[in-house]
Coordinates of C-alpha atoms in Angstrom, one line a residue:
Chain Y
X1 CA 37.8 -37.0 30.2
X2 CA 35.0 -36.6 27.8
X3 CA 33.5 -33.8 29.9
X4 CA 36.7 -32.0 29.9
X5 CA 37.2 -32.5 26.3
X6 CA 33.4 -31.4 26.0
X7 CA 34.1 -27.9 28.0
X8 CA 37.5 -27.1 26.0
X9 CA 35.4 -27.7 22.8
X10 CA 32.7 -25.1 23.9
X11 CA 35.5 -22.6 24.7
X12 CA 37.3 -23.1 21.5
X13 CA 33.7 -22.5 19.7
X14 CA 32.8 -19.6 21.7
X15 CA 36.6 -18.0 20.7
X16 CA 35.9 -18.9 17.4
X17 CA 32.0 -17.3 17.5
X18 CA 33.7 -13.9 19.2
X19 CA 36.0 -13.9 16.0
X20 CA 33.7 -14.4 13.6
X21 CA 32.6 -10.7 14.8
X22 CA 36.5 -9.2 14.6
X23 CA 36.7 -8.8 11.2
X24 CA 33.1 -6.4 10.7
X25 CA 33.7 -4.5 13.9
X26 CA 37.0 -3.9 13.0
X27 CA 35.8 -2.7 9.3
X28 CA 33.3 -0.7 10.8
X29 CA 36.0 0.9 13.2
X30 CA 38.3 2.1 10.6
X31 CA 36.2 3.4 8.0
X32 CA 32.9 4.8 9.8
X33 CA 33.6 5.3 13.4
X34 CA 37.7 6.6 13.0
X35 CA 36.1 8.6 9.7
X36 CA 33.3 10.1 11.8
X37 CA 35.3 10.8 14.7
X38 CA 37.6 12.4 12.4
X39 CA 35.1 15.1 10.7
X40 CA 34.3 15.9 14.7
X41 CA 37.9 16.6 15.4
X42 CA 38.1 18.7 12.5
X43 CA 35.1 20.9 13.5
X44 CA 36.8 22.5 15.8
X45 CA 39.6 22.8 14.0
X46 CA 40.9 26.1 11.8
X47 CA 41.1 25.8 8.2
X48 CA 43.5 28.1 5.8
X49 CA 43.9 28.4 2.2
X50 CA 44.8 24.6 0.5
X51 CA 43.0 23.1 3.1
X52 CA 46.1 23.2 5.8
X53 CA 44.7 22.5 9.3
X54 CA 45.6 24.4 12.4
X55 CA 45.7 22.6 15.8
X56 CA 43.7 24.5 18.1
X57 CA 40.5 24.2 19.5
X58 CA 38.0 27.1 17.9
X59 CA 34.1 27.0 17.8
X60 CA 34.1 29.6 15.0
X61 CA 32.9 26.5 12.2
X62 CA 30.0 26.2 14.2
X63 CA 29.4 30.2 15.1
X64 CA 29.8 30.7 11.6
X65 CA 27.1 28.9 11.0
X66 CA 25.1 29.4 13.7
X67 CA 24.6 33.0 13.4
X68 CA 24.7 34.0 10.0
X69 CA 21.1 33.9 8.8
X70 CA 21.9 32.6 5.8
X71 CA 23.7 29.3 6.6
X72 CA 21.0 28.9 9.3
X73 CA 18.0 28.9 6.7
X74 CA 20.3 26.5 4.8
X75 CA 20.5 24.0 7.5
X76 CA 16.0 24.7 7.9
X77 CA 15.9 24.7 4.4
X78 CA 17.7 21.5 4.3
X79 CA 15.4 19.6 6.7
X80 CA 12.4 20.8 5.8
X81 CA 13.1 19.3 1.8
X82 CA 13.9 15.9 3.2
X83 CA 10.9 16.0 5.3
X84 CA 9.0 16.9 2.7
X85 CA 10.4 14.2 0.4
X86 CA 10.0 11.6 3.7
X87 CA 6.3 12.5 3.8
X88 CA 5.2 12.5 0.1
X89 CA 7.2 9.2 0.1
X90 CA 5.5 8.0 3.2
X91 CA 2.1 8.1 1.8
X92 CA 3.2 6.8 -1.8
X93 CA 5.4 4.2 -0.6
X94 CA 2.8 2.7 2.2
X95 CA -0.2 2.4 -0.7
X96 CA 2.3 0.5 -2.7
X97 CA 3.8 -1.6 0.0
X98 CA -0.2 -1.7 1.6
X99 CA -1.4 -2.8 -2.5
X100 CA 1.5 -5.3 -3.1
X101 CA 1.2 -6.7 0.4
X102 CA -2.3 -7.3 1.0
X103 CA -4.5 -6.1 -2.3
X104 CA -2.5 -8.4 -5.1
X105 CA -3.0 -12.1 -4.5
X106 CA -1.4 -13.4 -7.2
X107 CA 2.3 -14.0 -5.6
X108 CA 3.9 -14.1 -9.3
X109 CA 2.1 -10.5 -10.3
X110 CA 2.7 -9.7 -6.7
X111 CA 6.8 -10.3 -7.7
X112 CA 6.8 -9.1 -11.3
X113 CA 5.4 -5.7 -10.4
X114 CA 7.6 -5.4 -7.1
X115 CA 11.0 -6.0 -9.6
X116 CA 9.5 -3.4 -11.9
X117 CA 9.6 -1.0 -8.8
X118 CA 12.8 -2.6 -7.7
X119 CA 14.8 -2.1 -11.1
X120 CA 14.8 1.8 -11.9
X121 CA 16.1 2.1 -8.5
X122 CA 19.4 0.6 -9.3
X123 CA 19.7 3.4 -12.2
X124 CA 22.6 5.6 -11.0
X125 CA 21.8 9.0 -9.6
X126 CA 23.2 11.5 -11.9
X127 CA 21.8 9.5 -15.3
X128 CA 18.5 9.3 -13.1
X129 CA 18.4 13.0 -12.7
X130 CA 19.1 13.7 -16.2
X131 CA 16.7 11.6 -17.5
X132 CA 14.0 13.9 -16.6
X133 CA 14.9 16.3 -18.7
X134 CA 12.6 15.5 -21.6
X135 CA 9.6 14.7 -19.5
X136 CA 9.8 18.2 -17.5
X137 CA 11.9 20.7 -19.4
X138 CA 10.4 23.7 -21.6
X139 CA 9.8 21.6 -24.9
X140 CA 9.9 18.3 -22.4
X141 CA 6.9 15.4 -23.3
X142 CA 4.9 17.1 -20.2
X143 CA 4.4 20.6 -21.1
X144 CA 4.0 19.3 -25.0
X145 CA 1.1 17.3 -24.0
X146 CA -0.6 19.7 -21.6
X147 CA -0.2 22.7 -24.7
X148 CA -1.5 19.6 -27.1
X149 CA -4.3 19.4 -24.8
X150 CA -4.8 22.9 -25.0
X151 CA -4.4 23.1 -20.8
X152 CA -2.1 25.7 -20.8
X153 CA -0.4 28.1 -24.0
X154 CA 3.1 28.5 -22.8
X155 CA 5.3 25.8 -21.3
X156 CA 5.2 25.8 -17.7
X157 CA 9.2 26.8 -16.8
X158 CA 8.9 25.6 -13.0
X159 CA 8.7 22.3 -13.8
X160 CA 12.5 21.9 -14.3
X161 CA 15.1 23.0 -12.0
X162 CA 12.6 24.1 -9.4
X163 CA 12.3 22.8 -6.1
X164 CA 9.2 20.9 -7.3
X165 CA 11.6 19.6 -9.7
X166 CA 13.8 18.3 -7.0
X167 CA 11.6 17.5 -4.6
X168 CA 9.5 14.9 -7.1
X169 CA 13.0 13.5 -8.4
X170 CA 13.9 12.5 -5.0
X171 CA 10.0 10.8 -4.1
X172 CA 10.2 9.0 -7.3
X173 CA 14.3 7.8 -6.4
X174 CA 13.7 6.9 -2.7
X175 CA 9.8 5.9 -2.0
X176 CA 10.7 2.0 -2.7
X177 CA 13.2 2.5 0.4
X178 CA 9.5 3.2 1.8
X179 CA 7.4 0.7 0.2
X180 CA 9.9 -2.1 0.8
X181 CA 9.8 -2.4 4.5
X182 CA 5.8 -1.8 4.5
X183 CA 5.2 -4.7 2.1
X184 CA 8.1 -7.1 4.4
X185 CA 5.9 -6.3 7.4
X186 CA 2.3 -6.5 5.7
X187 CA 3.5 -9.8 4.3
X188 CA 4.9 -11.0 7.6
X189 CA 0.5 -10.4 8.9
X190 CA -1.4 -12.9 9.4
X191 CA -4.6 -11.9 7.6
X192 CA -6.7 -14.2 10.1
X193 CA -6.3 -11.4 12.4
X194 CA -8.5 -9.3 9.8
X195 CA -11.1 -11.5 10.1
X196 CA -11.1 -11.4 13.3
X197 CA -11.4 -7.7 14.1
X198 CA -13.7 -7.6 11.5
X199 CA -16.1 -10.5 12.9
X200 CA -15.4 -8.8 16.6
X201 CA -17.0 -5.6 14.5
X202 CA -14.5 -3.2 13.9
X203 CA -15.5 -1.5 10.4
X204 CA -12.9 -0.9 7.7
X205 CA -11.8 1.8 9.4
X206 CA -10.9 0.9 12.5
X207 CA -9.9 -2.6 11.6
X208 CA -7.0 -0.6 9.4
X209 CA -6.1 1.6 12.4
X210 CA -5.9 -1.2 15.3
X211 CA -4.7 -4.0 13.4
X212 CA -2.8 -3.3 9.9
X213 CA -1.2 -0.1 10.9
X214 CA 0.2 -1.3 14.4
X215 CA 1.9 -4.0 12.3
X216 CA 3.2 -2.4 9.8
X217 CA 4.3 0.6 12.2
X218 CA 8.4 -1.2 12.7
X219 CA 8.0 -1.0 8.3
X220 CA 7.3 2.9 8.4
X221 CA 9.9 3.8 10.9
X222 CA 12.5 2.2 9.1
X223 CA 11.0 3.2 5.9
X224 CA 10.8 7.0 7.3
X225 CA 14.7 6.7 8.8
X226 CA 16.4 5.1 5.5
X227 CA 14.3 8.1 3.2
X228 CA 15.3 11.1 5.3
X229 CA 18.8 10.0 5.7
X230 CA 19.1 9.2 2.1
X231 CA 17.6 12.7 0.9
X232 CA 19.4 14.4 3.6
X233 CA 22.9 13.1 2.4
X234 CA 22.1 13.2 -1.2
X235 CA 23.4 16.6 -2.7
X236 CA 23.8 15.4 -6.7
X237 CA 19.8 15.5 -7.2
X238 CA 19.4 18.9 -5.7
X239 CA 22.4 20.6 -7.4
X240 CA 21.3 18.8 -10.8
X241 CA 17.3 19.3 -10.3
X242 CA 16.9 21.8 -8.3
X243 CA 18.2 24.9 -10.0
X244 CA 18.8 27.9 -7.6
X245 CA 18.4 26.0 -4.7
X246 CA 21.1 25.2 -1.9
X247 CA 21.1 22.1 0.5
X248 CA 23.6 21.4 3.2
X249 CA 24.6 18.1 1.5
X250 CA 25.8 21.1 -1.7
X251 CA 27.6 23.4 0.8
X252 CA 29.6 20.4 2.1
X253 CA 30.4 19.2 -1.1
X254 CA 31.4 23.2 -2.2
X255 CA 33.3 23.2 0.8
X256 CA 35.0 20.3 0.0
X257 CA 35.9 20.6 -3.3
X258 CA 36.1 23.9 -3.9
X259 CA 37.2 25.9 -1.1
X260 CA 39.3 22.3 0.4
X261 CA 38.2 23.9 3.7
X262 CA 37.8 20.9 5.1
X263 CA 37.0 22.5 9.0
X264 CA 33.8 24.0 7.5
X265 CA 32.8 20.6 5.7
X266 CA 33.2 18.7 8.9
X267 CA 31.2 21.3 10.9
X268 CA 28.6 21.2 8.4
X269 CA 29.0 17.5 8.1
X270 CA 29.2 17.0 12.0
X271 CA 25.7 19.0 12.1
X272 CA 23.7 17.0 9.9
X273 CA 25.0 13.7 11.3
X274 CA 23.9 15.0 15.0
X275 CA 19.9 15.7 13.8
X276 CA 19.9 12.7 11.6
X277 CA 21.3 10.2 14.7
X278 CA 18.6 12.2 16.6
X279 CA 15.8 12.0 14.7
X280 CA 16.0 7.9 13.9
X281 CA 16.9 7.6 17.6
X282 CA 13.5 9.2 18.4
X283 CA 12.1 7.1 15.8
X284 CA 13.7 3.8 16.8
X285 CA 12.4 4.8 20.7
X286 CA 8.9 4.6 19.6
X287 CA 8.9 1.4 17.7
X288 CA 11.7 -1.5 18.4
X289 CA 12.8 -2.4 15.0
X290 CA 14.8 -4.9 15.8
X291 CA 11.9 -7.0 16.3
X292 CA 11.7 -7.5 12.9
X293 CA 15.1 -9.0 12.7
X294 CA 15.9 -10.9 15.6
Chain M
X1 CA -20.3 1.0 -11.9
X2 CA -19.2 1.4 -8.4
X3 CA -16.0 2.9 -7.5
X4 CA -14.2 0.1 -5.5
X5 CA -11.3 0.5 -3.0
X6 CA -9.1 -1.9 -5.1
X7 CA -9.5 -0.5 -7.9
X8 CA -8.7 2.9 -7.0
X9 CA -5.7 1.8 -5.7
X10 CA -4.4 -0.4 -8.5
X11 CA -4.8 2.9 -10.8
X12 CA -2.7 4.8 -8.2
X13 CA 0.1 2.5 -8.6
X14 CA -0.7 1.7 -12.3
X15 CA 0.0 5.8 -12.4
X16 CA 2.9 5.4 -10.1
X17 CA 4.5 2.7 -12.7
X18 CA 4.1 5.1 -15.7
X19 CA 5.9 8.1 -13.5
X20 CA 8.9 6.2 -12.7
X21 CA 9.3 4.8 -16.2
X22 CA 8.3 7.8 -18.1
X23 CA 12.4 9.5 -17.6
X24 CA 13.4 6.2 -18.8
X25 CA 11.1 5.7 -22.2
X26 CA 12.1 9.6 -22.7
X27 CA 15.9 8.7 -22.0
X28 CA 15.7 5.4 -24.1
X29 CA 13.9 7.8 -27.1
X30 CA 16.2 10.7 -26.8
X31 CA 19.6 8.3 -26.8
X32 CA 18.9 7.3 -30.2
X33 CA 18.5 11.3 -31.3
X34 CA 21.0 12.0 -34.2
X35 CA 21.2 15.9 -33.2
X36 CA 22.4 16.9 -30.2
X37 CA 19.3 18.1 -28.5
X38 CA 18.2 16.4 -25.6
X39 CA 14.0 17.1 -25.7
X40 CA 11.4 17.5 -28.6
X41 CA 11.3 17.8 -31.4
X42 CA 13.4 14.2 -32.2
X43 CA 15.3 14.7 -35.2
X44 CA 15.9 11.4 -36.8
X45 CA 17.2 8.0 -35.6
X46 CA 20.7 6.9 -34.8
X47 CA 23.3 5.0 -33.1
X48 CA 26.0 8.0 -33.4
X49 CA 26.0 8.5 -29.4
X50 CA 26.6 4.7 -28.6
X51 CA 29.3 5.0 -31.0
X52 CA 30.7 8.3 -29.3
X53 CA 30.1 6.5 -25.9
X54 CA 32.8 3.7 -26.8
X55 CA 35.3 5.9 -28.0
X56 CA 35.4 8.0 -25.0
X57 CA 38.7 6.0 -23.4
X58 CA 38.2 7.9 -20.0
X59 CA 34.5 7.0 -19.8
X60 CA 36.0 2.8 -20.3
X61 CA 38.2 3.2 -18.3
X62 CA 35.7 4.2 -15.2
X63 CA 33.4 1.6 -16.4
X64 CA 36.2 -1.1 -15.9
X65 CA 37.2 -0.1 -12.6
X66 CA 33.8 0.0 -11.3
X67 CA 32.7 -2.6 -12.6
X68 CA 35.9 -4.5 -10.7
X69 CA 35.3 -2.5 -7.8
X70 CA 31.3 -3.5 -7.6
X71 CA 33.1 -7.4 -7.9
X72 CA 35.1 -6.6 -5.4
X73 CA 32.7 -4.9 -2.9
X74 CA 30.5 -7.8 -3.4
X75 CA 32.8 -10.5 -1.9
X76 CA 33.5 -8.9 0.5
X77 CA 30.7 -7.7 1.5
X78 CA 29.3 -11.5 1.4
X79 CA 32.0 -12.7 3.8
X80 CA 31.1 -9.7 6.3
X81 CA 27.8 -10.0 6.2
X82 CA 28.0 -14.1 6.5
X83 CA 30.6 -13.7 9.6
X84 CA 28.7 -10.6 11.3
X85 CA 26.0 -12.9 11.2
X86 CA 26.7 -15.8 12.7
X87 CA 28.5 -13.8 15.2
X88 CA 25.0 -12.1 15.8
X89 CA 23.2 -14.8 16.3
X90 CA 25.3 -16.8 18.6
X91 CA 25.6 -13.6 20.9
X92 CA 23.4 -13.4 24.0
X93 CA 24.5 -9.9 25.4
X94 CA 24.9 -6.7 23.1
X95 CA 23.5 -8.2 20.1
X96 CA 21.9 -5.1 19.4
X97 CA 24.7 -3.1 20.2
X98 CA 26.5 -4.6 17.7
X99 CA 23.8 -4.2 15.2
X100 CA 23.3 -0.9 15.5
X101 CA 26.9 0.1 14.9
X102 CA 27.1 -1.9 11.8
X103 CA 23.2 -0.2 11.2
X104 CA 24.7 3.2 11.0
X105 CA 26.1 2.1 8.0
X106 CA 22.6 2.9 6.8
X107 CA 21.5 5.7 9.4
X108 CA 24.3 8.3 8.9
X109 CA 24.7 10.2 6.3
X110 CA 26.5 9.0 3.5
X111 CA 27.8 12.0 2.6
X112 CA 29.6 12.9 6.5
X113 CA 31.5 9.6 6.7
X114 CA 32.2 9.7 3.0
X115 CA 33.7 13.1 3.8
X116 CA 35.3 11.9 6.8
X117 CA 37.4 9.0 5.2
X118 CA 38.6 11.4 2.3
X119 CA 39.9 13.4 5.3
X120 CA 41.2 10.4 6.7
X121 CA 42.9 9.8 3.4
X122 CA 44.3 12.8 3.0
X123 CA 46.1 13.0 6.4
X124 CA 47.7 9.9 5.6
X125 CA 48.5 10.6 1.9
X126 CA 46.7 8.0 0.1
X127 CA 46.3 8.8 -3.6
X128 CA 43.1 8.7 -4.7
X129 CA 41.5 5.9 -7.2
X130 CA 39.1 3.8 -7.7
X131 CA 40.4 1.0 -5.4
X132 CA 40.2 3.8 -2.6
X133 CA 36.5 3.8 -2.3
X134 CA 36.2 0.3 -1.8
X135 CA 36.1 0.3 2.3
X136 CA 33.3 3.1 2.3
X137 CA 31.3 1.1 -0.3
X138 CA 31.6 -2.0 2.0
X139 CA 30.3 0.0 5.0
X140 CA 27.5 1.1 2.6
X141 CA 26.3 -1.8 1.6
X142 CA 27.0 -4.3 4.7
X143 CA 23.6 -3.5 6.9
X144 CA 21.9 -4.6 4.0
X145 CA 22.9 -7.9 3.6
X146 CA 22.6 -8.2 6.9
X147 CA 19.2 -7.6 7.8
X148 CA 18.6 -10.0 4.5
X149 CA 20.8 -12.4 6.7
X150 CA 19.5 -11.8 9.3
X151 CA 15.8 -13.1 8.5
X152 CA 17.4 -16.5 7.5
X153 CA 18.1 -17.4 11.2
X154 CA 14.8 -18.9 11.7
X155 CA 13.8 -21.6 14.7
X156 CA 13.3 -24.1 11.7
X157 CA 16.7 -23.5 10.9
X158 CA 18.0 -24.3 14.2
X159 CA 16.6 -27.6 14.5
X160 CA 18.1 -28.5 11.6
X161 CA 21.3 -27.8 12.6
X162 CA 20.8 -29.1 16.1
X163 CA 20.1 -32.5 14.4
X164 CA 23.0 -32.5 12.5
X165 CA 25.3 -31.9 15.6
X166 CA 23.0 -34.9 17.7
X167 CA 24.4 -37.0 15.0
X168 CA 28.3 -36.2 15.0
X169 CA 28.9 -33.0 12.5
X170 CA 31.1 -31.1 13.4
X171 CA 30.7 -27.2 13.5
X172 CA 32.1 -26.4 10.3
X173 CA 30.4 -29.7 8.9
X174 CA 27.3 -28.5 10.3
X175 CA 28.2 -24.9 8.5
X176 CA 28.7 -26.2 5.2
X177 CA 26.1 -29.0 4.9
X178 CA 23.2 -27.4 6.8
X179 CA 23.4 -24.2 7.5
X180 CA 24.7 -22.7 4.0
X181 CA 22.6 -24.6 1.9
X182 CA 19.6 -23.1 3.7
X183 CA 20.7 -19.7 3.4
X184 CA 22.4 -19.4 0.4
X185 CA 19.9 -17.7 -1.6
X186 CA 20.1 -14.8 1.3
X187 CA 23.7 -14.9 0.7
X188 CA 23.2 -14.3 -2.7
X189 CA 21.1 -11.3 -2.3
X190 CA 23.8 -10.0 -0.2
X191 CA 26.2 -10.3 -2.5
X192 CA 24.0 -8.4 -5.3
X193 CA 23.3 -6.0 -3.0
X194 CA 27.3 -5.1 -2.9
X195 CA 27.6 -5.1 -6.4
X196 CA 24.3 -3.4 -7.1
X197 CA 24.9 -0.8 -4.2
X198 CA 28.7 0.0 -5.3
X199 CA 27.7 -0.2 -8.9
X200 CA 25.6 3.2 -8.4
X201 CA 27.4 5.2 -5.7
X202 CA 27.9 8.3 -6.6
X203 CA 27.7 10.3 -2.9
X204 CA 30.6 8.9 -0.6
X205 CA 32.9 8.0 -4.1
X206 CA 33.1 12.1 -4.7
X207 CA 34.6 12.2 -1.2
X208 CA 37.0 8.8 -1.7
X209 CA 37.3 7.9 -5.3
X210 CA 40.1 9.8 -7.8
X211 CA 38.5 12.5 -10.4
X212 CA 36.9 10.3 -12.9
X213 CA 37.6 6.7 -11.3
X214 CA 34.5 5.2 -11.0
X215 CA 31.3 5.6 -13.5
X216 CA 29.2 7.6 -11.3
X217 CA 32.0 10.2 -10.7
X218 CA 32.7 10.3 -13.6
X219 CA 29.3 11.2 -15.2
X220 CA 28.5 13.6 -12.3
X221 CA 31.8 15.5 -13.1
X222 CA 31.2 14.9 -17.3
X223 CA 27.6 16.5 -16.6
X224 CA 29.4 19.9 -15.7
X225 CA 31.7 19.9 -17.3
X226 CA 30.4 19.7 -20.7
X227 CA 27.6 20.7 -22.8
X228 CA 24.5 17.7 -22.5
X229 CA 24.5 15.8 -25.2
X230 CA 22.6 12.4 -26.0
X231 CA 25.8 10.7 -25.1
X232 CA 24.8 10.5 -21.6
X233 CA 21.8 8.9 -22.2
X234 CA 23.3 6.2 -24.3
X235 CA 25.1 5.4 -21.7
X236 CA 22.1 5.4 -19.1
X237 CA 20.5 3.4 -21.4
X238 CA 22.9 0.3 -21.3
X239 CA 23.0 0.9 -17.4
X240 CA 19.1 0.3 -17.8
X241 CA 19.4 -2.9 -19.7
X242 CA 22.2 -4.4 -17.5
X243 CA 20.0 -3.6 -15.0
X244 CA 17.0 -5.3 -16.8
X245 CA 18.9 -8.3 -17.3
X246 CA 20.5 -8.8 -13.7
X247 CA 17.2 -8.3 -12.2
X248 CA 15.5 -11.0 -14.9
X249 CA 18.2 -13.1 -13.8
X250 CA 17.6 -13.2 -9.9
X251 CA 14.1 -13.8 -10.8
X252 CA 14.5 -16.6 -13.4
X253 CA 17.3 -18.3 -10.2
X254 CA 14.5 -17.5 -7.7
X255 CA 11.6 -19.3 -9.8
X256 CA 14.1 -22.4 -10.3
X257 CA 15.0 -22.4 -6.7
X258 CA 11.2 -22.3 -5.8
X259 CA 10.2 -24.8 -8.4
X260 CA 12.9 -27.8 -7.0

């Protein structure tokens, strides 16, 4: 009796642990994998005037792109600016997650200057963007104090809606996606095992390289994956910042909204999903983040 | 003197600090401009863009429903992240399956399945508002609360729990006198995650939300649709302070947590 009771008590839990995960997955179904699927569909799909879909199978969307020069140096153009902003974000983000981590030892200075970091971020893209209007435009506090300084005679235009522009607007808005991770895992060290490379008689050097880096390396990948698929998507600091310049994040949006051909969007969309899955998949293979976690 | 490591580093971030805060000392400056200009020279003090700022009913409006929506996003982002995770933890096969599905919440683009469900809600014929962007903002803002979760579910945690069961508690006894106690300040962080998350979403709303129905939309839009006044940065000032104030908050709740 009681062992039978026992065993219908660990099949009532183990229905009740199974639907404990019904009500994410299904979220998750609906309005990420269904939408997702949908933008797929869609790219192979013909799009007329008012955004009217026809239903038959065409791989024009993606020829179009494809083999006009110009939407191709888009989509390189495109990559090469997040990289750009994951790599100037790498190396600013890991000296501030190496420098809160392992440098500060005071754990109250240690959390004062990490919400300083943390608190900006929160500021909302568009007012972030526009806030950097007085620091880098023509008569902005930068090119006032450089002529103050006598450094330069005229204000420097290319500061403001440049690509530098852009590209420093989106370091400054995602490197704490970059510094967070590094500081969990450098926290997470045990600094014994410094001392003990270090005894062994590994310099500075090579003590940083064997030890500290390997550690922190699950930090940078997912540090790396969140800030190119967060500069990737984002098309409001590049259309506000970046003057002339044209991401694929703007073409979908100008798609979108202004042309309401939707077929193009997806393709576009579909595209930039495909490398972005590929490249944390690649990232993901060489270090097992969920480590970290579970 | 010699040039130490430490030091070289601390004036890197001190530097760092001063470039991230410099837009917002400029913004903070500027909002209280009485001209319209936006840069030098300053003209003279004034409140006259807060004042603007209040009478522009659309711009309320957006703030309320966001500010309802963020609520919104939060709880239920708190019971999704609190089920997925218990549901994680008790599974032995294709737990990391599972996680990376609800991960690509995080790892695709906002922008394609932001796209993707104002398709879906335009084959359907949903109107548009502010409500509408709610499930995207939840799929947003889900991984992160988890992985917060997540490192709650420690062995320590476990024998705890264990010990309650070895004396009679039932599961949900064991859930609500153990376990949440434990991890209720993860919880928490999930839940201000949400809010803080759908608060500033601006990427997947354009896709989702109606014309001016959250805040971010609605500046985005405002921004081109009209000269750039001071205004703006009125209003990105008191997004600042809120901001200031919630984060002071969390801290002050931490130190009190830490301190008992």
């Amino acid at each position: 009796m009681d062992a039978f009771s026992r065993t219908g008590g660990w099949w009532a839990s183990m229905n009740k642990r199974t639907l404990l995960g019904l009500p994410g997955l299904t979220w998750y179904i609906l309005f990420l994998l269904a939408p997702l699927g949908i933008t797929l569909v869609n790219s192979f799909l013909s799009s007329s005037a008012g955004g009217v879909l026809k239903p038959f199978f065409t791989l024009a969307n993606y020829l179009t792109i494809l083999r006009d020069p110009t939407n191709l140096s888009l989509l390189l153009f495109t990559l090469r600016l997040s990289l750009i902003v994951t790599a100037v974000s790498f190396m600013v983000g890991y000296i501030l997650g190496y420098y809160l981590a392992l440098m500060v030892k005071s754990v109250p200075v240690k959390m004062t200057l990490f919400f300083l970091f943390l608190t900006p971020f929160w500021i909302e893209t568009t007012t972030k963007a526009i806030s950097w209007f007085p620091v880098l435009g023509e008569s902005g506090f930068l090119n006032v104090l450089l002529m103050k300084t006598g450094l330069i005679r005229e204000p420097i235009s290319i500061f403001l809606f440049s690509q530098f522009s852009a590209t420093m607007v989106m370091v400054v808005t995602y490197f704490l996606m970059m510094a967070a991770p590094v500081f969990l895992t450098l926290s997470r060290m045990d600094p014994v095992l410094l001392d003990a490379a270090q005894s062994l008689g590994a310099d500075r050097i090579r003590t940083f390289y064997h030890v500290t880096w390997k550690l922190s390396l699950p930090g940078v990948i997912i540090g790396v994956a969140f800030v190119f698929v967060l500069s990737v998507s984002d098309f409001a600091t590049p259309s506000i910042m970046g003057g002339v310049i044209q991401t694929i994040g703007m073409q979908i949006a100008y798609q979108t909204f202004s042309l309401a051909n939707f077929a193009a969007a997806s393709a576009y969309s579909t595209l930039i999903t495909a490398i972005t899955l590929g490249v944390v998949a690649l990232l993901f293979k060489i270090v097992d983040v969920t480590r970290l976690i579970f | 003197m010699k040039l130490s490591l430490k030091g070289l580093v601390s004036f890197f971030v001190f530097l760092m600090l001063l470039i991230v805060y410099s837009p917002i000392i400029m913004m903070m400056i500027f909002s209280f401009n009485s001209g319209r200009r936006t840069t030098f020279p300053f003209e003279s003090f004034s409140v006259r863009w807060y004042v603007e700022l209040f009478h522009k009913k659309e711009l309320m409006n957006a703030l309320g429903s966001s500010f309802m929506l963020a609520i919104a996003v939060a709880f239920i982002t708190l019971g999704i992240v609190v089920s997925m995770g218990l549901f994680l933890r008790g599974l032995t096969r294709g737990r990391k399956a599972v996680f990376y599905i609800i991960a690509l919440g995080i790892i695709v683009p906002g922008i394609s399945y932001g796209l993707g469900t104002g398709i879906l809600y335009r084959m359907l014929n949903i109107r548009l508002s502010s409500w509408t962007a709610l499930p995207v903002h939840v799929v947003w803002a889900v991984p992160w609360g988890l992985i917060i979760l997540l490192t709650a579910f420690t062995p320590e945690l476990a024998t705890y729990e264990e010990a309650a069961r070895t004396l009679g508690a039932s599961e949900l006894e064991v859930f609500r006198q153990v376990t949440m106690p434990l991890i209720s300040s993860e919880m928490m962080a999930a839940a201000l995650f949400g809010f803080l998350l759908s608060w500033g979403e601006l990427i997947r709303s354009m896709f989702v939300a109606g014309g001016a129905a959250t805040m971010p939309v609605f500046i985005y839009g405002f921004l081109y649709a009209s000269p750039l006044t001071p205004m703006l940065y009125s209003l990105g000032t008191l997004n600042v302070a809120f901001s200031f104030i919630l984060m002071i908050g969390v801290v002050t709740m931490l130190r009190r947590r830490g301190a008992s």
